[in-house]
Amino acid sequence: MNMDTNMMGKRKTAASDMPGGKQQVPIEQQLMEYARSIREEGRRGETKEAYAARIYAKARSGQRLTPDEMSFLARTNPELYRKVLRAQRIRREMESRLKNCRSKQEAQEVFSSFVESISEKDPDRDMIIQALNQAFREFQESGEYQRLPDTEEEAEGRPGLEFVQNKNGYQEVYVAEGLVEAFAADA
């Protein structure tokens, strides 16, 4: 058994120890590192430095980062990674609130309150505001925003809908009581 253990260890590392008594990195780890470096160079054929610069610029402008980009950021710049996570958390929170708005006016108020809640002294203020601006712009371009009435008063006159998930996991929609129109779904 002891001999098999030694054989397994030698198979996973390079054939011999490096000069100076240091062992080489396991071949699987070398391959993973190589694959990661190829992926980080991107499909555009850019260098690692150019890739990093593009990600940093994307992060600072408030854009969403892909999982690969977030992973790269976590490894290469943990401080910026934490800042991006914070900006994305605030962004998701605002997006969630925007989905519950009943009018365009209310959506604008939600956006304004989020921007105003960021302290002038916050070192990440610019990045967070960029993320909020981008999220609000995306929401305004969505069909969800376009369907909203302009003001709160117009929203009061519209019937309320109730969304419920049934036991099979399907979403059911119910019109609030007192409405003349009935809701029917084609099956």
Coordinates of C-alpha atoms in Angstrom, one line a residue, residues 59-64 87-88 90-92 94-95 98 107-108 110-116 118 124-142:
A59 CA -16.8 47.5 -12.9
R60 CA -16.2 51.2 -12.2
S61 CA -18.9 52.1 -14.8
G62 CA -21.5 50.1 -12.9
Q63 CA -22.1 47.4 -15.5
R64 CA -22.9 43.9 -14.6
A87 CA -22.6 48.1 -5.6
Q88 CA -24.3 45.0 -7.1
I90 CA -27.5 47.9 -3.7
R91 CA -28.4 47.6 -7.4
R92 CA -30.4 44.3 -6.9
M94 CA -33.3 48.8 -6.0
E95 CA -34.3 46.5 -8.9
L98 CA -38.7 48.9 -8.9
A107 CA -40.3 54.3 -9.9
Q108 CA -38.6 57.7 -10.2
V110 CA -37.5 54.9 -5.7
F111 CA -34.5 55.7 -7.9
S112 CA -34.1 59.1 -6.4
S113 CA -34.3 57.8 -2.8
F114 CA -31.6 55.2 -3.5
V115 CA -29.2 57.8 -5.1
E116 CA -29.8 60.3 -2.2
I118 CA -25.5 57.3 -0.9
D124 CA -17.6 54.0 -3.7
R125 CA -20.3 56.6 -4.4
D126 CA -19.5 57.1 -8.1
M127 CA -19.5 53.3 -8.8
I128 CA -22.7 52.7 -6.9
I129 CA -24.5 55.6 -8.6
Q130 CA -23.3 54.4 -12.0
A131 CA -24.7 50.9 -11.1
L132 CA -28.0 52.5 -10.0
N133 CA -28.2 54.7 -13.2
Q134 CA -27.6 51.7 -15.4
A135 CA -30.2 49.6 -13.6
F136 CA -32.8 52.4 -13.8
R137 CA -32.0 52.9 -17.5
E138 CA -32.5 49.2 -18.1
F139 CA -35.8 49.3 -16.1
Q140 CA -37.0 52.3 -18.2
E141 CA -36.3 50.4 -21.4
S142 CA -38.2 47.3 -20.2

